[in-house]
Coordinates of C-alpha atoms in Angstrom, one line a residue:
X1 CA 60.9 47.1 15.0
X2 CA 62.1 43.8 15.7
X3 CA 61.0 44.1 19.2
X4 CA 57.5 45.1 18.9
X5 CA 56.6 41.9 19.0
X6 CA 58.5 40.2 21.7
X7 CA 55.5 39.8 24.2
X8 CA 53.4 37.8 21.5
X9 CA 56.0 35.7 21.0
X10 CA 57.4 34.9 24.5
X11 CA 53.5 34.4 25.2
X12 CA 53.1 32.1 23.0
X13 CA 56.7 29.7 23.2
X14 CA 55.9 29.9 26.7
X15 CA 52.2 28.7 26.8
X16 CA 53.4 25.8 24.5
X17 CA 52.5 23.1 27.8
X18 CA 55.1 20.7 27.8
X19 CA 58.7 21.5 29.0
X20 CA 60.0 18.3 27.7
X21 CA 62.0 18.2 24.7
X22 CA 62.3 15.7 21.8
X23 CA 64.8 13.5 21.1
X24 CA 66.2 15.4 18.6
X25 CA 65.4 19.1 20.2
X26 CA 67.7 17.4 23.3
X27 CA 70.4 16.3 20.9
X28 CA 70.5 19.9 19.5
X29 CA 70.8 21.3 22.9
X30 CA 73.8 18.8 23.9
X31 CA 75.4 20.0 20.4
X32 CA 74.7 23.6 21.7
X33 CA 76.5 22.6 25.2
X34 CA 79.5 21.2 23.8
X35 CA 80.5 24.0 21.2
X36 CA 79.9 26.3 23.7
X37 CA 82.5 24.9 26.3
X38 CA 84.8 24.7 23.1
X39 CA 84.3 28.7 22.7
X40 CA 84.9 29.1 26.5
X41 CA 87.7 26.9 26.3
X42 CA 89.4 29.7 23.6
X43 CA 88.8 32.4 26.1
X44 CA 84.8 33.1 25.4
X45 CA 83.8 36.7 24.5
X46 CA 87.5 37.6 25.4
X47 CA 89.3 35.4 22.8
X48 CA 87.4 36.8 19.8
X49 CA 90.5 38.5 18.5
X50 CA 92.0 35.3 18.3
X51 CA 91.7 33.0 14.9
X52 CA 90.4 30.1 17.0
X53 CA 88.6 31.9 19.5
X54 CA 86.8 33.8 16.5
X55 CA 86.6 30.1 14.9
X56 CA 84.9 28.9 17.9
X57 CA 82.4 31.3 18.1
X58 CA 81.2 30.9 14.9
X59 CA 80.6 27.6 14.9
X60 CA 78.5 28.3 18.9
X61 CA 76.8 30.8 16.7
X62 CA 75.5 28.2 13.4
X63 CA 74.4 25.6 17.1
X64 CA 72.3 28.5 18.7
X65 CA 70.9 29.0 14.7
X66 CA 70.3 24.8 14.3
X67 CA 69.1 24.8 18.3
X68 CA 66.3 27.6 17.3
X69 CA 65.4 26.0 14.1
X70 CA 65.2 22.6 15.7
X71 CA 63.1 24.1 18.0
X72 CA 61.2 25.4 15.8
X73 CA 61.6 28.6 16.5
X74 CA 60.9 31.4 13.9
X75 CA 63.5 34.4 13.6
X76 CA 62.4 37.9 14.7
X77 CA 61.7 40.3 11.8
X78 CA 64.6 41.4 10.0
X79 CA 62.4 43.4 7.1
X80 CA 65.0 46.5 8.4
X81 CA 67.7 44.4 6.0
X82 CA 66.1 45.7 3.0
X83 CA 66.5 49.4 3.5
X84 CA 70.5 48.5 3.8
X85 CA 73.0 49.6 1.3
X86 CA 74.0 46.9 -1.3
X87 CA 77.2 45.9 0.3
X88 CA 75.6 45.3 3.7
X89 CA 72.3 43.4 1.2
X90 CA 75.2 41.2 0.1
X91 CA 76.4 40.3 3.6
X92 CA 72.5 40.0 4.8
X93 CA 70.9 38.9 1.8
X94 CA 67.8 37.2 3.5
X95 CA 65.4 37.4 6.9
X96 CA 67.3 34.5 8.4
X97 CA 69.2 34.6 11.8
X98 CA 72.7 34.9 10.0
X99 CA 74.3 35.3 13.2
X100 CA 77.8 37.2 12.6
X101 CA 80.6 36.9 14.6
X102 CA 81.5 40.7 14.3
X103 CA 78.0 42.0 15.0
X104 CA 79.0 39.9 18.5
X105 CA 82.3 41.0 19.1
X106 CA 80.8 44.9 18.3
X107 CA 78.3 44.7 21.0
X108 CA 80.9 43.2 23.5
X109 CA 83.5 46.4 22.5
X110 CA 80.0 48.5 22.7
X111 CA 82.3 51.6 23.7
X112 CA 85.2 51.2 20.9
X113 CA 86.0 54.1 19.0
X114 CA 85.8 53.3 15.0
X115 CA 88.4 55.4 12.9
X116 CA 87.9 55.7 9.3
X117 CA 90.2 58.1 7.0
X118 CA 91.2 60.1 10.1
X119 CA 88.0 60.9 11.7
X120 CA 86.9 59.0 15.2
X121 CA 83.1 58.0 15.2
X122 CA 81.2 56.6 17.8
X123 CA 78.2 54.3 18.3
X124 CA 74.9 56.0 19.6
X125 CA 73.5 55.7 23.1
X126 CA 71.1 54.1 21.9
X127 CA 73.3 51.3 19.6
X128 CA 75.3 50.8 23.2
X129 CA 72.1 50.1 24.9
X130 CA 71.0 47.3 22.3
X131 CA 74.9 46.2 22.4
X132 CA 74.2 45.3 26.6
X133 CA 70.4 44.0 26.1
X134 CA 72.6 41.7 24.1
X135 CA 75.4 41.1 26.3
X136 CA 72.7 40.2 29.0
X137 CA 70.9 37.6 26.7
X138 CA 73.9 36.3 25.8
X139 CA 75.1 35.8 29.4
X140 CA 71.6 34.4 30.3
X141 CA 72.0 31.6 27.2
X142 CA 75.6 31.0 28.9
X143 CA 74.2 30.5 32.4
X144 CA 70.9 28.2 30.9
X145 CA 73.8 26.0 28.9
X146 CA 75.8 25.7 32.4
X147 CA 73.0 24.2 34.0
X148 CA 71.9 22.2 31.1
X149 CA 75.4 20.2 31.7
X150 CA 76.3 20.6 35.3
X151 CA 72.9 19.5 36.7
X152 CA 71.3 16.4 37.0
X153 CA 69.4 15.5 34.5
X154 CA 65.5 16.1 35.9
X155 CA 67.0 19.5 36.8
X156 CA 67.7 20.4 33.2
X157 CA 66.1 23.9 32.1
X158 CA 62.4 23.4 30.7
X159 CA 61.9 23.5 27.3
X160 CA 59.8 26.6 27.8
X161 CA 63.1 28.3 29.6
X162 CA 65.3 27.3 26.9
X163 CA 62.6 28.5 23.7
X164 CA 62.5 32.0 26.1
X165 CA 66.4 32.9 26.3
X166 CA 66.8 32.1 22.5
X167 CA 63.8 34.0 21.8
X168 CA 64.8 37.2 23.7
X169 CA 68.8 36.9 22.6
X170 CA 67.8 36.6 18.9
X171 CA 65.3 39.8 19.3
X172 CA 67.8 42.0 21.0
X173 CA 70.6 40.6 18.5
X174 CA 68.1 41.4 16.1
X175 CA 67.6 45.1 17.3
X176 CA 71.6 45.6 17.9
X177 CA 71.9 44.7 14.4
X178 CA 69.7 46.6 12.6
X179 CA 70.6 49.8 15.0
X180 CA 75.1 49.1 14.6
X181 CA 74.6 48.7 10.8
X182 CA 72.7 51.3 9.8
X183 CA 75.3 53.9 11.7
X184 CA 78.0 52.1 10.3
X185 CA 76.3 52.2 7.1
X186 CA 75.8 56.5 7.7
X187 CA 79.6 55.9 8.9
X188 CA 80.8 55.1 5.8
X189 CA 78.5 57.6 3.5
X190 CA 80.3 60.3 5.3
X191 CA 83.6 58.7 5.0
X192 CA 82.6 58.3 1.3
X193 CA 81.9 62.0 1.0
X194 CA 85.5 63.4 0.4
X195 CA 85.4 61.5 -3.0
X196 CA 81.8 62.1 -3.3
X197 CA 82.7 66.1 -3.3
X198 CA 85.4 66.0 -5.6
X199 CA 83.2 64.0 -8.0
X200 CA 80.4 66.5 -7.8
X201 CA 83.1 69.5 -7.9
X202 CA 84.7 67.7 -11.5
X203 CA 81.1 67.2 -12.9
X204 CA 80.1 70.8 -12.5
X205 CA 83.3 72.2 -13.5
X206 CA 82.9 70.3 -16.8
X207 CA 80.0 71.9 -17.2
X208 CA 81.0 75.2 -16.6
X209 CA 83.7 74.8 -19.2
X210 CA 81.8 73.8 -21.8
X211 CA 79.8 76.6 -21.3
X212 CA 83.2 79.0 -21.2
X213 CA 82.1 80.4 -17.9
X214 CA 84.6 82.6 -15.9
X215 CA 83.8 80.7 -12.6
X216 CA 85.8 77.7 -13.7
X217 CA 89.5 78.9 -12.3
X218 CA 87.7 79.2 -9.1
X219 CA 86.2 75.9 -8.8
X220 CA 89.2 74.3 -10.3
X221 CA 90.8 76.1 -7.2
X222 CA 88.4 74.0 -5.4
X223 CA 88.7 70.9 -6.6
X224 CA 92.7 70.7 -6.6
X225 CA 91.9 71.8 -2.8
X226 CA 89.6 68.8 -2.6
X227 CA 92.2 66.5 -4.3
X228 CA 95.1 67.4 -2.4
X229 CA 92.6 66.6 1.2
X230 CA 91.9 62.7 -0.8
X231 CA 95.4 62.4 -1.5
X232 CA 96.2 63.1 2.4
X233 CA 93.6 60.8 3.9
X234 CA 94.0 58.1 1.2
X235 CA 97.7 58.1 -0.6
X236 CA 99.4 55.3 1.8
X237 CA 101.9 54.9 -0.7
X238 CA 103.7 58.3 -0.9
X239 CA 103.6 61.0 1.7
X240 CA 100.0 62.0 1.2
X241 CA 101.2 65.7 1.1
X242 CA 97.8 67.6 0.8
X243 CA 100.2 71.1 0.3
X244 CA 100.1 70.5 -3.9
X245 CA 98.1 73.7 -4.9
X246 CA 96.3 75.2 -7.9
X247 CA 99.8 77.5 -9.0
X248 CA 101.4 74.2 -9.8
X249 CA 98.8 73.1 -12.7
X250 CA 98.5 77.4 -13.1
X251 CA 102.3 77.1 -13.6
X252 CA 102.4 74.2 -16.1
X253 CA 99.4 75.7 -17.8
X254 CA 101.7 78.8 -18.4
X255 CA 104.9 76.7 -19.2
X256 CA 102.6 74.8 -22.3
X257 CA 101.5 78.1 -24.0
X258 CA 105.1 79.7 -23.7
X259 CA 106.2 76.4 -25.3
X260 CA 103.8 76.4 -27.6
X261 CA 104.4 80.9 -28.7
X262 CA 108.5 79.8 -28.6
X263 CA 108.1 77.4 -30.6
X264 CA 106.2 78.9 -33.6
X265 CA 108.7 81.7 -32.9
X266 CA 111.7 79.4 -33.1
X267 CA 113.4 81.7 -30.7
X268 CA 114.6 78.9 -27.7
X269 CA 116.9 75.5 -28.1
X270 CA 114.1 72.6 -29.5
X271 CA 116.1 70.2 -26.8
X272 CA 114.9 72.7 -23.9
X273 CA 111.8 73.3 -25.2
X274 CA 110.8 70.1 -25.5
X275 CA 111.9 69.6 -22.0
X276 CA 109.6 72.2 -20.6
X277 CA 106.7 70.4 -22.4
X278 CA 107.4 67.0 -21.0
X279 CA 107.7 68.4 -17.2
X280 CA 104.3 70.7 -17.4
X281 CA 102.2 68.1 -19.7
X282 CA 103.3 65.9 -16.4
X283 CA 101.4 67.6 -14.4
X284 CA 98.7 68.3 -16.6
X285 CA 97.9 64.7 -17.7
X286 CA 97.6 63.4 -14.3
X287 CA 95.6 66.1 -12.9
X288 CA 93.5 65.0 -15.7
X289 CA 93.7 61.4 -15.1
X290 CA 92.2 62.4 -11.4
X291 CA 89.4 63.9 -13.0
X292 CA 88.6 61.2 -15.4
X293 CA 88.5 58.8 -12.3
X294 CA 86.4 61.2 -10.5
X295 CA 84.2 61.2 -13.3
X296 CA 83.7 57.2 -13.5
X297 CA 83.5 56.6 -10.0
X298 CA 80.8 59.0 -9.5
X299 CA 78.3 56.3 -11.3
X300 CA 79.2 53.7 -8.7
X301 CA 79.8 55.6 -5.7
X302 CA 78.6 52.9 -3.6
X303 CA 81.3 50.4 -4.6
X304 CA 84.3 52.8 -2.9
X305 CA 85.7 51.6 0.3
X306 CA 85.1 53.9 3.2
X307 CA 88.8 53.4 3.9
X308 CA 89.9 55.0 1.1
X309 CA 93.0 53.9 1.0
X310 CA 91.8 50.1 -0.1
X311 CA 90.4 51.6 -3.7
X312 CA 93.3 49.9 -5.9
X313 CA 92.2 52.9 -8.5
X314 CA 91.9 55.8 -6.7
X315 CA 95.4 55.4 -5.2
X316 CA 97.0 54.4 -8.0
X317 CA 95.8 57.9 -9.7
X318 CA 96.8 59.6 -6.4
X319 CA 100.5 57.8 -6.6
X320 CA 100.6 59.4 -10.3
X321 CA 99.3 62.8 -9.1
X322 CA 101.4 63.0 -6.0
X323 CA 104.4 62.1 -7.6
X324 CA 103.8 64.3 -10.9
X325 CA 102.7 67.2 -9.2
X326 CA 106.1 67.2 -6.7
X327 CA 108.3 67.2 -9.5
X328 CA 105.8 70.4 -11.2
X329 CA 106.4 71.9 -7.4
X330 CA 110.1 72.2 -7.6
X331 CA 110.5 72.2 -11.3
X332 CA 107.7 73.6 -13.3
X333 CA 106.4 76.4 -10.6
X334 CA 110.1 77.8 -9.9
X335 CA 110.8 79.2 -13.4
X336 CA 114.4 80.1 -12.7
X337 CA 115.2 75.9 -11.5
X338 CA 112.7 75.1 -14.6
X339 CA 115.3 77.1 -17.1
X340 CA 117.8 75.6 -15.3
X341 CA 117.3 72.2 -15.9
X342 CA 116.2 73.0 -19.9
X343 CA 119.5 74.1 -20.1
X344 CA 121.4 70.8 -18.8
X345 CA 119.1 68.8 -20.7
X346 CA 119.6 70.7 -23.6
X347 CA 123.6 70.3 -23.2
X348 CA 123.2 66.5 -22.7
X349 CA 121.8 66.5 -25.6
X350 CA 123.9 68.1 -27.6
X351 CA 126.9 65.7 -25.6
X352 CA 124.8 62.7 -26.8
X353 CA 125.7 63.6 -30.5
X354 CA 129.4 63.4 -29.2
X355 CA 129.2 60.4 -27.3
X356 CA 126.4 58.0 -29.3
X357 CA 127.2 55.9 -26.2
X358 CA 125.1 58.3 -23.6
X359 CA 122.5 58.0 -25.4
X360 CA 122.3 54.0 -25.1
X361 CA 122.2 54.7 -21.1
X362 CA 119.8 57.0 -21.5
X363 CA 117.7 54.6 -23.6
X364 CA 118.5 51.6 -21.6
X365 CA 118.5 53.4 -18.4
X366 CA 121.8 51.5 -17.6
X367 CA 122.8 51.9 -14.4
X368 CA 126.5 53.4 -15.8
X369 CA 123.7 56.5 -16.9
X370 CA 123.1 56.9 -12.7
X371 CA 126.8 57.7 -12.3
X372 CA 127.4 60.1 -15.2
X373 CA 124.7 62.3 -14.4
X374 CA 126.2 64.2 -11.3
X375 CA 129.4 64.1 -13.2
X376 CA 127.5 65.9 -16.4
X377 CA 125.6 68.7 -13.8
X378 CA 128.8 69.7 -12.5
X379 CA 130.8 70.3 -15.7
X380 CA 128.0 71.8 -16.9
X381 CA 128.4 74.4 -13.7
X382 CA 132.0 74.8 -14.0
X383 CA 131.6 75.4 -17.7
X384 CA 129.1 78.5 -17.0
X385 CA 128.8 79.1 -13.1
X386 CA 127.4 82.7 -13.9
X387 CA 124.4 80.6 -16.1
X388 CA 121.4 79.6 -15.1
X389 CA 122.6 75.9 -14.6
X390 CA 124.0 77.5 -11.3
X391 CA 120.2 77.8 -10.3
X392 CA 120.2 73.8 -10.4
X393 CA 123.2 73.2 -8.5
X394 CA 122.3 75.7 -5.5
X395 CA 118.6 74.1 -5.2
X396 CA 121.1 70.7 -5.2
X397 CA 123.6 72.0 -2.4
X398 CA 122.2 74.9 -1.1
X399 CA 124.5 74.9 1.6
X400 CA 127.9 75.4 -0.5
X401 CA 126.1 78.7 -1.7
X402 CA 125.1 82.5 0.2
X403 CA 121.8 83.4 0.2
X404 CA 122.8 85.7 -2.6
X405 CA 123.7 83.1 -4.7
X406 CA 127.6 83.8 -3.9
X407 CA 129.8 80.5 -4.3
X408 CA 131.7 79.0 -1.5
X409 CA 135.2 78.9 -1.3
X410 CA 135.8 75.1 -2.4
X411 CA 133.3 75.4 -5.1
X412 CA 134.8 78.7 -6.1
X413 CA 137.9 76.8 -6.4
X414 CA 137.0 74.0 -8.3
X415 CA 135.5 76.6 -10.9
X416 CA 139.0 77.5 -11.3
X417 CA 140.6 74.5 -11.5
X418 CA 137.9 73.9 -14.7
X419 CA 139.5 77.2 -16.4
X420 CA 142.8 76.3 -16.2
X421 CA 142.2 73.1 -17.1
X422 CA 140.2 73.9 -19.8
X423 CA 142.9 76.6 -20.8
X424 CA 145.6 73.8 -21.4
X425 CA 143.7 71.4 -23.4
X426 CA 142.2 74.4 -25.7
X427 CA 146.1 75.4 -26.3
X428 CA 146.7 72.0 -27.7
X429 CA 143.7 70.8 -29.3
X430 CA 141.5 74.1 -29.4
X431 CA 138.4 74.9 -27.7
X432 CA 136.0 73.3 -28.8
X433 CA 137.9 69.6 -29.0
X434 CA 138.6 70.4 -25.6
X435 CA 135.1 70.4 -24.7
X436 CA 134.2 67.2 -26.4
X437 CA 137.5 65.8 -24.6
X438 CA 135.9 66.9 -21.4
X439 CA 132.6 65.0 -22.1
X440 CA 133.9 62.2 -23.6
X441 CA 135.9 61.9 -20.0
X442 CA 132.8 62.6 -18.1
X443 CA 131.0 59.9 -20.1
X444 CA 133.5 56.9 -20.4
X445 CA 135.3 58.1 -16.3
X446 CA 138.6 57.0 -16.2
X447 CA 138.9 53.5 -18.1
X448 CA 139.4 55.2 -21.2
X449 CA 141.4 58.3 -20.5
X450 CA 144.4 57.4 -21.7
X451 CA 143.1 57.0 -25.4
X452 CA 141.5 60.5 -25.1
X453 CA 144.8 62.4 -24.1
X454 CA 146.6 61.0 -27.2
X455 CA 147.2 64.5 -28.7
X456 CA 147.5 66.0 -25.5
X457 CA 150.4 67.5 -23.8
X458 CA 151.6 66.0 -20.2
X459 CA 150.8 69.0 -18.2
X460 CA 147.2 69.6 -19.9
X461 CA 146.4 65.0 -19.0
X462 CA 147.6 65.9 -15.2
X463 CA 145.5 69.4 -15.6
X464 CA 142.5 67.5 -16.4
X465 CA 142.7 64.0 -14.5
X466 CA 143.4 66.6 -11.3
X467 CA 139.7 68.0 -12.2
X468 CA 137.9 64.9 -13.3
X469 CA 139.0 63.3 -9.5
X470 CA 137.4 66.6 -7.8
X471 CA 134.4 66.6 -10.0
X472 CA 134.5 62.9 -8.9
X473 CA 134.6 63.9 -5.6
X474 CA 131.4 66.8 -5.9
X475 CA 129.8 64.4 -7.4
X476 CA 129.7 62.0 -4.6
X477 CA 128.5 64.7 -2.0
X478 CA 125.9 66.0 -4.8
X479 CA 124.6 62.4 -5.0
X480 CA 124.7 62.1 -0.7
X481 CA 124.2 65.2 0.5
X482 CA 119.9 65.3 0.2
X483 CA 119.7 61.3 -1.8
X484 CA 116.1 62.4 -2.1
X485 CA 116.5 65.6 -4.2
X486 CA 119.1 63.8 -6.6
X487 CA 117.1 61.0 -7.0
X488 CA 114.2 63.5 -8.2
X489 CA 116.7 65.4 -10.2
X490 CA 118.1 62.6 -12.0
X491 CA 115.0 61.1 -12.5
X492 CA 113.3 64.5 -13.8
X493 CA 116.6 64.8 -16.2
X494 CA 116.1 61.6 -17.8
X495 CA 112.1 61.9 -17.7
X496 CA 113.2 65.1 -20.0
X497 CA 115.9 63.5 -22.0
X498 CA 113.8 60.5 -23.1
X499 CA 110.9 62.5 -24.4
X500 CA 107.1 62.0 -23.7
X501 CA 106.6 58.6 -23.0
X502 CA 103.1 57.1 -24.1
X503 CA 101.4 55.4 -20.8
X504 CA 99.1 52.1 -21.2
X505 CA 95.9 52.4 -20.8
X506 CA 94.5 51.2 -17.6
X507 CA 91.2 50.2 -17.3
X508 CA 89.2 51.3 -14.6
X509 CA 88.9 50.1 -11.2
X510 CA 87.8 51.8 -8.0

């Protein structure tokens, strides 16, 4: 211990004879005097938080450093340094004093609470007793230097007073050190641990599926458990929801095989199958995109921030977890709201072969795309409110519905304002022109109308602009009502019409 030989060496600065001081030991000591009036002069111990008050002390602390070595002074043993973890070796890379101004500033907050991910620690009784040996060699350095420049000048402190304060405050900085570092070092292994776990839980599930076991659905349990507690202590950047369970990657593991059977059965709409696809292979890639991290960081553990939240990596793969796995929550678990959007996206489709046009927004994302969308939804309803598009509208205004899925009045009404209006124009141009009539207005809004209603009557143009201004209207509450929801909607609708995107590869980084 860096104390054990404190006696020896107090002894043996203090049986040195002469209490004189060279010229140049004297000239250190002045130095000393006048950097530290500067730190007193930016509040002392009290101004660390400060930027010059923290400037100040580190430059008293590199004095006390010169005054020691000037002195001739050797530093206490610091051999504890090499049992420290490689990031504390980098900040402590040798046996010299290397006074720090937040070792200091520790041992003066002795009784501070340090949070990290969440969790309060506290330094030991024993750390805090270190922390005020310090404080009281410090203080007794302060008191020595007061003398040294209040006092005349054959009242000065003794060279043999000034060699034993510096000796004693760099042993008991030297015990405080070693002590607050190697807690904070056990701090952060255990603040480490939740990505520790899941790293451990990923390598042995791999393991168990390459050998086929029948454990693996429970540990995969496990670690989606273990994912979902990172993504709470560590995801700053969404709501670091830690409620994302195992039945949403269950759910889009069921949603891929049904795909895949309907598919080789050709018994469903390609448009809505492929929609399916894109939302659960969602989930599934970035659940394994978590694992693959897990994997990688496991072989260099020790370069993860305890504060998780500072790994650039890891919260970027939580981001693209979170955010995939909220959209499998509402969309790919529920399968009645996960028909329901297949079944939009598979009419938009089929309304981008009549209007080439919709297709350029979707492409483009064009912000004209943002307003047809509620617009589409609701025709879509009106067109079939008994279908299982209704599913997607309740979930979107839950509040314009009965619990048993019974319409409201207004809604009710628009439904058969769409008929009727859909009556007239299929007397004049038949039904299915009427239809693409109907898109094409929900597409283009009303800058174009009059060139659509050539071949219509007068009573069918006032029929339909009568419904376009109420679907107008819907679609303004549809858009306001939860502006969170429709933003995921809209977002998930385009995700679907666009197709799988390919995502760049990102190289590492924890």
């Amino acid at each position: 211990p860096p104390g054990r030989h404190l006696e020896a060496m107090l002894r043996r600065f203090c049986s040195a004879g002469s209490g004189s001081y060279t010229g140049l030991e004297a000239m250190a000591i002045d130095q000393l005097c006048t950097s530290h009036r500067r730190m007193q002069a930016e509040g002392g111990l009290a101004g660390l938080s400060g930027e010059d008050g923290y400037a100040a002390c580190a430059a008293f602390l590199v004095c006390i450093d010169r005054a020691a070595r000037t002195l001739t002074l050797p530093p206490a043993s610091r051999a504890y340094r090499s049992t420290f973890s490689a990031n504390y070796r980098a900040l402590f890379p040798d046996a010299s004093r290397l006074y720090r101004v937040d070792v200091l500033e520790t041992s003066v907050d002795q009784h501070s609470e340090i949070w990290v991910n969440g969790d309060k620690f506290e330094l030991s009784p024993e750390a805090i007793g270190q922390a005020e040996a310090l404080q009281a060699a410090w203080a007794e350095l302060s008191v020595l230097l007061e003398r040294w420049e209040q006092g005349p000048e054959d009242d000065r402190p003794s060279r043999t007073e000034m060699t034993a304060v510096l000796v004693t405050l760099d042993i008991a900085w030297a015990q405080f050190e070693c002590r607050y570092i190697t807690e904070l070092i056990a701090i952060e292994d255990r603040a480490r641990q939740l990505v520790v776990r899941a790293s451990q839980l990923d390598g042995r599930l791999r393991r168990l599926q390459r050998q086929g076991s029948p454990e693996c659905e429970d540990l995969e349990r496990e670690l989606v458990r273990c994912i979902a507690h990172l993504n709470s202590v560590a995801n700053f950047k969404c709501k670091g929801r830690d409620d994302l369970g195992y039945d949403i990657l269950e759910s889009a593991y069921r949603v891929m095989k049904r795909c895949n059977r309907s598919r080789k059965a050709s018994g469903r709409s390609q448009a809505a199958l492929d929609a399916a696809w894109v939302l659960a292979v969602e989930v599934i890639e970035s659940y394994e995109a978590m694992r693959n991290y897990l994997c990688q960081v496991g072989t260099c553990i020790e370069r993860v921030d305890p504060h998780l939240c500072n790994n650039i990596g890891l919260v970027a793969r939580l981001v693209d977890w979170e955010t995939s796995w909220e959209v499998g929550a509402r969309y790919v678990r529920e399968a009645s709201l996960l028909d329901a959007v297949c079944d939009v996206v598979s009419e938009i489709k089929g309304a981008q072969g009549l209007v080439p046009v919709l297709m350029q927004m979707c492409e483009d994302c064009d912000v004209e795309l943002f307003l047809v969308l509620p617009r589409m939804v609701l025709i879509l309803f009106v067109a079939d409110p008994a279908g299982a598009r209704a599913v997607l509208l309740e979930s979107l205004l839950p509040h314009r519905f009965d619990k048993g899925r019974q319409m409201h009045q207004e809604l009710d009404e628009l439904v058969h304002r769409s008929e009727e209006a859909l009556t007239s124009l299929s007397a004049a141009v038949g039904r299915d022109a009427a239809w693409q009539l109907v898109v094409k207005r929900a597409v283009a809004g009303d800058f174009q109308a009059q060139d659509l209603y050539m071949q219509c009557p007068q009573d069918a143009q006032i029929l339909m602009e009568g419904l376009m201004r109420d679907i107008e209207r819907w679609s303004l509450e549809l858009q306001r009502h939860c502006p969170q929801d429709w933003n995921q909607c809209s977002a998930v609708l385009v995700q679907c019409l666009m197709g799988k995107q390919k995502k760049p590869n990102v190289k590492f980084q924890v």
